[in-house]
mmCIF file of C-alpha atoms and ligand atoms in Angstrom:
data_model
loop_
_atom_site.group_PDB
_atom_site.id
_atom_site.type_symbol
_atom_site.label_atom_id
_atom_site.label_comp_id
_atom_site.label_asym_id
_atom_site.label_seq_id
_atom_site.Cartn_x
_atom_site.Cartn_y
_atom_site.Cartn_z
ATOM 1 C CA MET A 168 37.963 36.540 -8.980
ATOM 2 C CA THR A 169 41.278 35.090 -7.788
ATOM 3 C CA SER A 170 40.172 32.207 -5.682
ATOM 4 C CA HIS A 171 43.119 29.858 -5.271
ATOM 5 C CA VAL A 172 42.891 28.051 -1.986
ATOM 6 C CA THR A 173 46.235 28.309 -0.217
ATOM 7 C CA THR A 174 45.314 27.414 3.342
ATOM 8 C CA LYS A 175 42.678 24.782 3.884
ATOM 9 C CA ALA A 176 39.472 26.468 5.047
ATOM 10 C CA ALA A 177 37.236 24.784 7.627
ATOM 11 C CA PRO A 178 34.600 22.436 6.189
ATOM 12 C CA ILE A 179 31.206 24.035 5.552
ATOM 13 C CA PRO A 180 28.161 22.316 7.128
ATOM 14 C CA PHE A 181 25.536 21.024 4.668
ATOM 15 C CA ILE A 182 22.740 22.077 7.040
ATOM 16 C CA ASP A 183 23.658 24.385 9.920
ATOM 17 C CA ILE A 184 21.667 23.276 12.949
ATOM 18 C CA VAL A 185 24.352 24.756 15.241
ATOM 19 C CA GLY A 186 23.867 28.250 13.759
ATOM 20 C CA GLN A 187 20.150 28.130 14.492
ATOM 21 C CA ARG A 188 20.770 26.892 18.010
ATOM 22 C CA ALA A 189 23.085 29.873 18.588
ATOM 23 C CA ARG A 190 20.491 32.302 17.272
ATOM 24 C CA LEU A 191 17.715 30.936 19.475
ATOM 25 C CA GLY A 192 20.053 31.242 22.459
ATOM 26 C CA SER A 193 18.578 30.229 25.789
ATOM 27 C CA ARG A 194 14.976 30.140 24.498
ATOM 28 C CA ILE A 195 15.116 26.412 23.621
ATOM 29 C CA ASP A 196 16.856 25.549 26.898
ATOM 30 C CA GLU A 197 14.140 27.372 28.821
ATOM 31 C CA ALA A 198 11.360 25.716 26.817
ATOM 32 C CA VAL A 199 12.811 22.244 27.444
ATOM 33 C CA THR A 200 13.357 23.065 31.133
ATOM 34 C CA ARG A 201 9.676 23.991 31.445
ATOM 35 C CA VAL A 202 8.768 20.485 30.235
ATOM 36 C CA LEU A 203 11.351 18.915 32.573
ATOM 37 C CA THR A 204 9.637 20.822 35.383
ATOM 38 C CA HIS A 205 5.999 19.915 34.644
ATOM 39 C CA CYS A 206 6.958 16.336 33.602
ATOM 40 C CA ARG A 207 4.035 15.857 31.205
ATOM 41 C CA PHE A 208 6.312 14.245 28.624
ATOM 42 C CA VAL A 209 3.406 12.771 26.649
ATOM 43 C CA ASN A 210 0.358 14.870 25.618
ATOM 44 C CA GLY A 211 1.659 17.874 27.590
ATOM 45 C CA PRO A 212 0.258 21.420 27.165
ATOM 46 C CA GLU A 213 2.935 22.349 24.573
ATOM 47 C CA VAL A 214 1.529 19.706 22.214
ATOM 48 C CA THR A 215 -1.924 21.306 22.116
ATOM 49 C CA GLU A 216 -0.444 24.810 21.842
ATOM 50 C CA LEU A 217 1.737 23.702 18.932
ATOM 51 C CA GLU A 218 -1.209 22.102 17.122
ATOM 52 C CA THR A 219 -3.196 25.344 17.384
ATOM 53 C CA LYS A 220 -0.268 27.406 16.062
ATOM 54 C CA LEU A 221 0.557 24.965 13.259
ATOM 55 C CA ALA A 222 -3.052 24.970 12.033
ATOM 56 C CA ALA A 223 -3.096 28.785 12.047
ATOM 57 C CA PHE A 224 0.227 28.915 10.177
ATOM 58 C CA ALA A 225 -0.885 26.428 7.527
ATOM 59 C CA GLY A 226 -4.367 27.892 7.102
ATOM 60 C CA ALA A 227 -5.852 24.466 7.866
ATOM 61 C CA LYS A 228 -8.778 23.821 10.192
ATOM 62 C CA HIS A 229 -6.937 21.111 12.131
ATOM 63 C CA ALA A 230 -3.336 20.128 12.848
ATOM 64 C CA ILE A 231 -2.700 16.766 14.520
ATOM 65 C CA SER A 232 0.902 16.390 15.652
ATOM 66 C CA CYS A 233 2.567 12.985 15.478
ATOM 67 C CA SER A 234 5.800 11.050 15.784
ATOM 68 C CA SER A 235 7.259 11.512 12.271
ATOM 69 C CA GLY A 236 6.459 12.440 8.699
ATOM 70 C CA THR A 237 6.259 8.772 7.817
ATOM 71 C CA ASP A 238 3.724 8.158 10.584
ATOM 72 C CA ALA A 239 1.739 11.213 9.436
ATOM 73 C CA LEU A 240 1.437 9.658 5.973
ATOM 74 C CA ALA A 241 0.567 6.246 7.422
ATOM 75 C CA MET A 242 -2.019 7.629 9.857
ATOM 76 C CA ILE A 243 -3.901 9.298 7.007
ATOM 77 C CA LEU A 244 -4.032 6.127 4.885
ATOM 78 C CA MET A 245 -5.125 4.134 7.957
ATOM 79 C CA ALA A 246 -7.801 6.700 8.878
ATOM 80 C CA TRP A 247 -9.170 6.658 5.331
ATOM 81 C CA GLY A 248 -9.293 2.848 5.362
ATOM 82 C CA VAL A 249 -7.102 2.457 2.266
ATOM 83 C CA LYS A 250 -6.668 -1.307 1.837
ATOM 84 C CA ALA A 251 -5.562 -4.265 -0.240
ATOM 85 C CA GLY A 252 -6.595 -3.868 -3.881
ATOM 86 C CA ASP A 253 -6.320 -0.078 -3.742
ATOM 87 C CA ALA A 254 -3.785 1.785 -5.905
ATOM 88 C CA VAL A 255 -2.028 4.822 -4.419
ATOM 89 C CA PHE A 256 -0.123 6.978 -6.894
ATOM 90 C CA CYS A 257 3.320 8.217 -5.791
ATOM 91 C CA PRO A 258 6.091 10.025 -7.642
ATOM 92 C CA ALA A 259 9.105 7.794 -8.377
ATOM 93 C CA PHE A 260 11.545 10.627 -7.650
ATOM 94 C CA THR A 261 11.076 11.132 -3.891
ATOM 95 C CA PHE A 262 12.205 9.982 -0.457
ATOM 96 C CA CYS A 263 11.152 6.361 0.109
ATOM 97 C CA ALA A 264 8.669 7.153 2.930
ATOM 98 C CA THR A 265 6.112 8.552 0.435
ATOM 99 C CA ALA A 266 5.601 5.084 -1.029
ATOM 100 C CA GLU A 267 6.650 3.022 1.992
ATOM 101 C CA VAL A 268 3.405 3.680 3.876
ATOM 102 C CA VAL A 269 1.243 2.294 1.045
ATOM 103 C CA PRO A 270 2.152 -1.396 1.587
ATOM 104 C CA TYR A 271 1.746 -0.773 5.361
ATOM 105 C CA VAL A 272 -2.030 -0.809 4.736
ATOM 106 C CA GLY A 273 -1.853 -3.587 2.135
ATOM 107 C CA ALA A 274 -2.377 -1.258 -0.832
ATOM 108 C CA THR A 275 -0.222 -1.008 -3.966
ATOM 109 C CA PRO A 276 1.983 1.996 -4.773
ATOM 110 C CA VAL A 277 1.878 2.889 -8.470
ATOM 111 C CA PHE A 278 4.811 5.026 -9.552
ATOM 112 C CA VAL A 279 4.367 8.226 -11.539
ATOM 113 C CA ASP A 280 7.048 10.182 -13.413
ATOM 114 C CA VAL A 281 8.058 13.749 -12.560
ATOM 115 C CA LEU A 282 8.632 16.939 -14.530
ATOM 116 C CA PRO A 283 12.204 17.736 -15.619
ATOM 117 C CA ASP A 284 12.173 21.362 -14.393
ATOM 118 C CA THR A 285 10.379 21.279 -10.999
ATOM 119 C CA PHE A 286 11.122 17.568 -10.215
ATOM 120 C CA ASN A 287 7.487 17.241 -9.065
ATOM 121 C CA MET A 288 4.730 14.826 -10.144
ATOM 122 C CA ASP A 289 3.915 15.017 -13.861
ATOM 123 C CA PRO A 290 0.109 15.296 -14.241
ATOM 124 C CA GLU A 291 0.181 13.532 -17.645
ATOM 125 C CA SER A 292 2.098 10.638 -16.140
ATOM 126 C CA LEU A 293 -0.484 10.471 -13.326
ATOM 127 C CA LYS A 294 -3.217 10.001 -15.952
ATOM 128 C CA ALA A 295 -1.193 7.209 -17.563
ATOM 129 C CA ALA A 296 -0.624 5.571 -14.157
ATOM 130 C CA ILE A 297 -4.373 5.567 -13.412
ATOM 131 C CA LEU A 298 -4.943 3.615 -16.647
ATOM 132 C CA VAL A 299 -2.181 1.156 -15.728
ATOM 133 C CA ALA A 300 -3.710 0.594 -12.278
ATOM 134 C CA LYS A 301 -7.167 -0.086 -13.761
ATOM 135 C CA ARG A 302 -5.680 -2.464 -16.341
ATOM 136 C CA GLU A 303 -4.038 -4.377 -13.474
ATOM 137 C CA GLY A 304 -7.393 -4.699 -11.697
ATOM 138 C CA LEU A 305 -6.555 -2.236 -8.920
ATOM 139 C CA ASN A 306 -8.969 0.342 -7.538
ATOM 140 C CA PRO A 307 -7.504 3.868 -7.994
ATOM 141 C CA SER A 308 -7.859 5.216 -4.457
ATOM 142 C CA ALA A 309 -5.466 8.073 -3.620
ATOM 143 C CA VAL A 310 -2.613 10.178 -4.940
ATOM 144 C CA ILE A 311 0.347 11.481 -2.913
ATOM 145 C CA PRO A 312 1.848 14.564 -4.571
ATOM 146 C CA VAL A 313 5.208 15.489 -3.003
ATOM 147 C CA ASP A 314 6.518 19.056 -2.635
ATOM 148 C CA LEU A 315 10.033 18.012 -3.564
ATOM 149 C CA PHE A 316 12.993 20.066 -2.346
ATOM 150 C CA GLY A 317 10.549 22.600 -0.879
ATOM 151 C CA GLN A 318 8.449 23.491 -3.933
ATOM 152 C CA PRO A 319 4.734 22.578 -4.090
ATOM 153 C CA ALA A 320 3.656 20.112 -6.759
ATOM 154 C CA ASP A 321 1.280 21.341 -9.501
ATOM 155 C CA LEU A 322 -1.754 21.177 -7.232
ATOM 156 C CA ASP A 323 -4.121 22.771 -9.774
ATOM 157 C CA ALA A 324 -3.575 19.941 -12.236
ATOM 158 C CA ILE A 325 -3.334 17.122 -9.685
ATOM 159 C CA LEU A 326 -6.469 18.157 -7.760
ATOM 160 C CA ALA A 327 -8.405 18.317 -11.059
ATOM 161 C CA ILE A 328 -7.270 14.818 -12.130
ATOM 162 C CA ALA A 329 -8.030 13.494 -8.646
ATOM 163 C CA ALA A 330 -11.551 14.974 -8.749
ATOM 164 C CA GLU A 331 -12.224 13.438 -12.190
ATOM 165 C CA ASN A 332 -11.061 10.017 -11.021
ATOM 166 C CA GLY A 333 -12.464 9.959 -7.479
ATOM 167 C CA LEU A 334 -9.008 9.910 -5.857
ATOM 168 C CA LYS A 335 -8.307 11.221 -2.388
ATOM 169 C CA VAL A 336 -5.360 13.632 -2.284
ATOM 170 C CA LEU A 337 -2.729 13.190 0.436
ATOM 171 C CA CYS A 338 -0.187 15.998 0.090
ATOM 172 C CA ASP A 339 3.323 15.028 1.251
ATOM 173 C CA THR A 340 4.810 18.356 2.309
ATOM 174 C CA ALA A 341 7.587 16.868 4.459
ATOM 175 C CA GLN A 342 9.983 19.085 2.489
ATOM 176 C CA GLY A 343 7.587 21.898 1.607
ATOM 177 C CA PHE A 344 6.021 23.086 4.855
ATOM 178 C CA GLY A 345 6.076 26.887 4.745
ATOM 179 C CA ALA A 346 5.886 27.057 0.922
ATOM 180 C CA THR A 347 2.897 28.442 -0.956
ATOM 181 C CA TRP A 348 0.844 27.591 -4.057
ATOM 182 C CA ASN A 349 -1.338 30.368 -5.506
ATOM 183 C CA GLY A 350 -0.599 32.327 -2.311
ATOM 184 C CA ARG A 351 -1.881 29.605 0.033
ATOM 185 C CA GLN A 352 0.266 27.553 2.407
ATOM 186 C CA THR A 353 0.916 23.886 1.697
ATOM 187 C CA GLY A 354 -1.099 22.076 4.340
ATOM 188 C CA SER A 355 -4.320 23.678 3.120
ATOM 189 C CA PHE A 356 -4.757 21.599 -0.080
ATOM 190 C CA GLY A 357 -6.262 18.212 -0.846
ATOM 191 C CA ASP A 358 -8.041 15.990 1.675
ATOM 192 C CA ALA A 359 -5.140 15.839 4.132
ATOM 193 C CA THR A 360 -1.473 16.792 4.315
ATOM 194 C CA ALA A 361 1.479 15.151 6.038
ATOM 195 C CA THR A 362 4.629 16.967 7.100
ATOM 196 C CA SER A 363 7.840 16.070 8.928
ATOM 197 C CA PHE A 364 9.848 17.827 11.631
ATOM 198 C CA PHE A 365 12.976 15.701 11.144
ATOM 199 C CA PRO A 366 15.922 17.977 12.061
ATOM 200 C CA ALA A 367 17.057 18.460 8.449
ATOM 201 C CA LYS A 368 13.624 19.585 7.170
ATOM 202 C CA PRO A 369 12.914 23.321 6.847
ATOM 203 C CA LEU A 370 11.019 23.265 10.192
ATOM 204 C CA GLY A 371 12.813 20.621 12.239
ATOM 205 C CA CYS A 372 12.739 19.566 15.878
ATOM 206 C CA TYR A 373 15.512 17.886 17.880
ATOM 207 C CA GLY A 374 14.536 14.347 17.031
ATOM 208 C CA ASP A 375 11.610 12.867 15.102
ATOM 209 C CA GLY A 376 8.262 14.572 14.693
ATOM 210 C CA GLY A 377 5.501 15.258 12.194
ATOM 211 C CA ALA A 378 1.977 16.549 11.695
ATOM 212 C CA VAL A 379 -1.215 15.960 9.749
ATOM 213 C CA PHE A 380 -3.320 18.859 8.460
ATOM 214 C CA THR A 381 -6.930 18.587 7.373
ATOM 215 C CA ASP A 382 -10.172 20.564 7.110
ATOM 216 C CA ASP A 383 -12.192 17.351 7.480
ATOM 217 C CA ASP A 384 -13.894 17.474 10.920
ATOM 218 C CA ASP A 385 -14.931 13.818 10.716
ATOM 219 C CA LEU A 386 -11.366 12.645 10.050
ATOM 220 C CA VAL A 387 -9.896 14.282 13.179
ATOM 221 C CA PRO A 388 -11.247 11.841 15.807
ATOM 222 C CA VAL A 389 -10.234 8.912 13.586
ATOM 223 C CA LEU A 390 -6.675 10.271 13.208
ATOM 224 C CA LYS A 391 -6.448 10.827 16.964
ATOM 225 C CA SER A 392 -7.694 7.297 17.591
ATOM 226 C CA VAL A 393 -5.145 5.850 15.137
ATOM 227 C CA ARG A 394 -2.426 7.870 16.901
ATOM 228 C CA GLU A 395 -3.351 6.188 20.231
ATOM 229 C CA HIS A 396 -3.559 2.468 19.399
ATOM 230 C CA GLY A 397 -7.014 2.787 17.845
ATOM 231 C CA GLN A 398 -8.602 3.805 21.127
ATOM 232 C CA GLY A 399 -12.335 4.389 21.408
ATOM 233 C CA VAL A 400 -14.161 6.697 23.827
ATOM 234 C CA ASP A 401 -12.546 4.824 26.685
ATOM 235 C CA LYS A 402 -8.747 4.761 26.696
ATOM 236 C CA TYR A 403 -8.658 0.967 27.042
ATOM 237 C CA GLU A 404 -11.262 0.248 24.384
ATOM 238 C CA ASN A 405 -9.690 -0.457 20.972
ATOM 239 C CA VAL A 406 -12.022 0.152 18.063
ATOM 240 C CA ARG A 407 -9.460 -0.090 15.236
ATOM 241 C CA ILE A 408 -5.813 -1.000 14.619
ATOM 242 C CA GLY A 409 -3.657 2.013 15.423
ATOM 243 C CA MET A 410 -0.095 2.851 16.422
ATOM 244 C CA THR A 411 1.997 4.797 18.944
ATOM 245 C CA GLY A 412 2.007 7.988 16.915
ATOM 246 C CA ARG A 413 2.309 10.840 19.410
ATOM 247 C CA LEU A 414 4.729 13.780 19.297
ATOM 248 C CA ASP A 415 6.821 14.092 22.506
ATOM 249 C CA THR A 416 6.086 17.206 24.572
ATOM 250 C CA ILE A 417 9.791 18.174 24.536
ATOM 251 C CA GLN A 418 9.752 18.205 20.731
ATOM 252 C CA ALA A 419 6.592 20.344 20.744
ATOM 253 C CA ALA A 420 8.326 22.810 23.084
ATOM 254 C CA VAL A 421 11.317 23.015 20.715
ATOM 255 C CA LEU A 422 9.040 23.465 17.703
ATOM 256 C CA LEU A 423 7.104 26.325 19.340
ATOM 257 C CA GLU A 424 10.361 28.311 19.609
ATOM 258 C CA LYS A 425 11.407 27.428 16.065
ATOM 259 C CA LEU A 426 7.996 28.203 14.554
ATOM 260 C CA ALA A 427 8.291 31.746 15.958
ATOM 261 C CA ILE A 428 11.305 32.468 13.693
ATOM 262 C CA PHE A 429 10.300 30.220 10.775
ATOM 263 C CA GLU A 430 9.101 33.031 8.459
ATOM 264 C CA GLU A 431 12.417 34.851 8.864
ATOM 265 C CA GLU A 432 14.302 31.643 8.164
ATOM 266 C CA ILE A 433 12.269 31.044 5.009
ATOM 267 C CA ALA A 434 13.159 34.557 3.808
ATOM 268 C CA ALA A 435 16.864 33.873 4.498
ATOM 269 C CA ARG A 436 16.723 30.592 2.569
ATOM 270 C CA ASP A 437 15.007 32.323 -0.342
ATOM 271 C CA ALA A 438 17.680 35.037 -0.421
ATOM 272 C CA ALA A 439 20.410 32.369 -0.451
ATOM 273 C CA ALA A 440 18.666 30.535 -3.300
ATOM 274 C CA ARG A 441 18.451 33.743 -5.344
ATOM 275 C CA ARG A 442 22.166 34.364 -4.804
ATOM 276 C CA TYR A 443 23.001 30.846 -5.978
ATOM 277 C CA ASN A 444 20.746 31.266 -9.022
ATOM 278 C CA ALA A 445 22.444 34.526 -10.001
ATOM 279 C CA ALA A 446 25.961 33.160 -9.516
ATOM 280 C CA LEU A 447 25.576 29.675 -11.027
ATOM 281 C CA GLY A 448 22.951 30.048 -13.758
ATOM 282 C CA ASP A 449 25.622 30.157 -16.496
ATOM 283 C CA VAL A 450 27.471 26.964 -15.435
ATOM 284 C CA CYS A 451 24.691 24.509 -14.558
ATOM 285 C CA THR A 452 20.900 24.168 -14.631
ATOM 286 C CA VAL A 453 19.656 26.015 -11.548
ATOM 287 C CA PRO A 454 16.267 25.251 -9.929
ATOM 288 C CA VAL A 455 13.077 26.514 -11.555
ATOM 289 C CA VAL A 456 10.180 27.676 -9.375
ATOM 290 C CA ASP A 457 6.710 27.658 -10.941
ATOM 291 C CA PRO A 458 5.286 31.224 -11.066
ATOM 292 C CA ARG A 459 2.323 30.012 -8.930
ATOM 293 C CA ALA A 460 4.671 28.706 -6.214
ATOM 294 C CA THR A 461 7.150 29.787 -3.590
ATOM 295 C CA SER A 462 9.738 27.322 -2.307
ATOM 296 C CA VAL A 463 11.150 26.844 1.200
ATOM 297 C CA TRP A 464 14.320 25.413 -0.365
ATOM 298 C CA ALA A 465 14.545 22.213 1.651
ATOM 299 C CA GLN A 466 17.303 21.514 -0.880
ATOM 300 C CA TYR A 467 19.047 23.657 -3.451
ATOM 301 C CA THR A 468 19.431 21.169 -6.290
ATOM 302 C CA ILE A 469 21.241 21.781 -9.567
ATOM 303 C CA LYS A 470 21.381 19.616 -12.701
ATOM 304 C CA LEU A 471 24.536 18.759 -14.632
ATOM 305 C CA PRO A 472 25.063 16.737 -17.812
ATOM 306 C CA HIS A 473 25.266 12.988 -17.182
ATOM 307 C CA GLY A 474 28.672 11.886 -15.843
ATOM 308 C CA VAL A 475 29.707 15.273 -14.390
ATOM 309 C CA ARG A 476 28.096 15.136 -10.956
ATOM 310 C CA ASP A 477 30.317 12.713 -9.065
ATOM 311 C CA GLY A 478 33.496 14.515 -10.181
ATOM 312 C CA LEU A 479 32.015 17.806 -8.959
ATOM 313 C CA ALA A 480 31.138 16.229 -5.602
ATOM 314 C CA ALA A 481 34.705 14.927 -5.164
ATOM 315 C CA ALA A 482 36.264 18.288 -6.120
ATOM 316 C CA LEU A 483 34.001 20.145 -3.683
ATOM 317 C CA GLN A 484 34.633 17.633 -0.913
ATOM 318 C CA ALA A 485 38.388 18.270 -1.280
ATOM 319 C CA GLU A 486 37.693 21.959 -0.576
ATOM 320 C CA GLY A 487 35.531 21.254 2.468
ATOM 321 C CA VAL A 488 32.257 21.887 0.604
ATOM 322 C CA PRO A 489 29.721 19.084 1.220
ATOM 323 C CA THR A 490 27.112 18.023 -1.308
ATOM 324 C CA ALA A 491 24.390 15.380 -1.341
ATOM 325 C CA VAL A 492 22.531 13.466 -4.033
ATOM 326 C CA TYR A 493 18.761 13.251 -3.620
ATOM 327 C CA TYR A 494 17.941 10.744 -5.153
ATOM 328 C CA ARG A 495 20.455 8.422 -6.748
ATOM 329 C CA ILE A 496 17.977 5.561 -7.256
ATOM 330 C CA PRO A 497 14.363 6.333 -8.235
ATOM 331 C CA MET A 498 11.732 4.388 -6.310
ATOM 332 C CA HIS A 499 10.732 2.071 -9.177
ATOM 333 C CA ARG A 500 14.372 0.851 -9.362
ATOM 334 C CA GLN A 501 14.688 0.193 -5.614
ATOM 335 C CA PRO A 502 14.938 -3.530 -4.793
ATOM 336 C CA ALA A 503 12.001 -3.376 -2.355
ATOM 337 C CA TYR A 504 9.745 -1.502 -4.808
ATOM 338 C CA ALA A 505 10.752 -2.623 -8.313
ATOM 339 C CA HIS A 506 7.871 -5.124 -8.560
ATOM 340 C CA TYR A 507 5.166 -2.451 -8.158
ATOM 341 C CA PRO A 508 3.465 -0.970 -11.244
ATOM 342 C CA ALA A 509 4.614 2.249 -12.900
ATOM 343 C CA ALA A 510 3.018 4.675 -15.378
ATOM 344 C CA GLY A 511 2.721 3.293 -18.882
ATOM 345 C CA ASN A 512 5.626 4.885 -20.725
ATOM 346 C CA GLY A 513 8.315 3.991 -18.189
ATOM 347 C CA LEU A 514 9.641 6.789 -16.002
ATOM 348 C CA PRO A 515 12.349 8.397 -18.158
ATOM 349 C CA VAL A 516 12.541 11.732 -16.335
ATOM 350 C CA SER A 517 12.983 10.133 -12.891
ATOM 351 C CA GLU A 518 15.754 7.943 -14.338
ATOM 352 C CA GLN A 519 17.488 10.876 -15.993
ATOM 353 C CA LEU A 520 17.316 13.108 -12.901
ATOM 354 C CA SER A 521 18.745 10.398 -10.662
ATOM 355 C CA GLY A 522 21.936 10.635 -12.722
ATOM 356 C CA GLU A 523 22.067 14.424 -13.000
ATOM 357 C CA VAL A 524 21.066 16.123 -9.746
ATOM 358 C CA ILE A 525 23.250 17.292 -6.878
ATOM 359 C CA SER A 526 22.340 19.469 -3.890
ATOM 360 C CA LEU A 527 24.520 22.253 -2.463
ATOM 361 C CA PRO A 528 24.649 23.503 1.140
ATOM 362 C CA MET A 529 21.374 25.319 1.933
ATOM 363 C CA HIS A 530 20.061 26.647 5.225
ATOM 364 C CA ALA A 531 18.903 29.892 6.816
ATOM 365 C CA TYR A 532 22.349 30.655 8.300
ATOM 366 C CA LEU A 533 24.357 30.456 5.066
ATOM 367 C CA ASP A 534 26.193 33.792 5.211
ATOM 368 C CA ALA A 535 27.487 35.503 2.074
ATOM 369 C CA PRO A 536 31.221 34.689 2.560
ATOM 370 C CA THR A 537 30.461 30.995 3.114
ATOM 371 C CA GLN A 538 28.125 30.921 0.142
ATOM 372 C CA ASP A 539 30.763 32.643 -2.002
ATOM 373 C CA ARG A 540 33.162 29.838 -1.094
ATOM 374 C CA VAL A 541 30.635 27.273 -2.336
ATOM 375 C CA ILE A 542 29.986 29.266 -5.512
ATOM 376 C CA ALA A 543 33.713 29.727 -6.273
ATOM 377 C CA ALA A 544 34.367 26.030 -5.669
ATOM 378 C CA VAL A 545 31.534 24.966 -7.996
ATOM 379 C CA ARG A 546 32.688 27.317 -10.765
ATOM 380 C CA ARG A 547 36.313 26.201 -10.410
ATOM 381 C CA ALA A 548 35.349 22.498 -10.445
ATOM 382 C CA LEU A 549 33.297 23.049 -13.613
ATOM 383 C CA GLY A 550 36.244 24.918 -15.177
ATOM 384 C CA LYS A 551 34.546 28.358 -15.275
HETATM 385 C C1 PLP B 141 11.508 13.251 5.182
HETATM 386 C C2 PLP B 141 10.412 12.843 4.296
HETATM 387 C C3 PLP B 141 9.374 12.003 4.736
HETATM 388 C C4 PLP B 141 9.390 11.303 6.066
HETATM 389 O O1 PLP B 141 9.565 12.087 7.166
HETATM 390 P P1 PLP B 141 10.182 11.471 8.532
HETATM 391 O O2 PLP B 141 9.834 12.481 9.558
HETATM 392 O O3 PLP B 141 11.649 11.322 8.305
HETATM 393 O O4 PLP B 141 9.517 10.161 8.767
HETATM 394 C C5 PLP B 141 8.330 11.738 3.875
HETATM 395 N N1 PLP B 141 8.302 12.258 2.644
HETATM 396 C C6 PLP B 141 9.291 13.048 2.164
HETATM 397 C C7 PLP B 141 9.174 13.598 0.780
HETATM 398 C C8 PLP B 141 10.384 13.359 2.971
HETATM 399 O O5 PLP B 141 11.357 14.136 2.493
#
């Protein structure tokens, strides 16, 4: 392939929200206009309709929409009554919100290492972390497996360890909504699941949003109470400490339109990931998907030998190809979290990955010519 860049091509977007907007055409405008007409901006009819459709999509009994993925995680811990003295196990290689909600309720995050191929929670490290928590006098209470970059964590192993140790399982599928494990949607595993509709997530709205999924009938009224300032049967009776956790009606209206094309978008992302795998597998370590899983490719993340990544990012940037590094600092090295316990043997995989990973442009509107530009630029930068 002769691929010398003579004229400077337009920069490629990392995530193409404009392309999706164009495809949906006037449908979003009409949906938002309907809300502007009925004026029920909070708890409007679109919110209930969305919750019904989300639950059906996820194969969960209940979906409770809320204001963000972070609030979804927090609402679950609050509804369970997780408290000071409790240990909640979180992967160290994740977005900060997974662990951030644990100190909200006074509990202690305990960091767990991840696997080098899927980047998801390492079940052996979880066992080690449980021992560390007990040694420190903490009560092992819950585990938060994360479906990093769109691929479900090893739920078979984690659910088994959780059952043996009496841990509740809060699945963080902020990046993995729409993915499957053993043929079942994320959102249908564990005791409850949190997801996010931040615009850059696979199913995003036009602002902040999130949802909780659960099959637990008794948890639903508690979650709804937490979402509304801990209200009781009467709106102005407060039976617990809660929050303002509602999803805006306008965001629900946007999500209803986006949910209708979500399956097609997942298929487009998967096709793009396969193309990257085929074209880059000989020059870098391409993502590995567990045979029991499908991914929604929230990120397409490659691994390079230590010291190569930042040079690649600079070379791609010069050609108008954006990249991102998720995550440059693992949670147990973050200034606000470094004092919390971590699994016994240190977290060598999380530390190694934070120096090796880099994510390439990935979205449902990545057409073949644009993707070929990314591929050619990566190969050229790596001297292949
Ligand atoms: C984005 C994200 C969250 C938080 O979601 P927000 O809607 O941004 O609050 C939580 N966990 C993970 C793994 C995420 O990627």
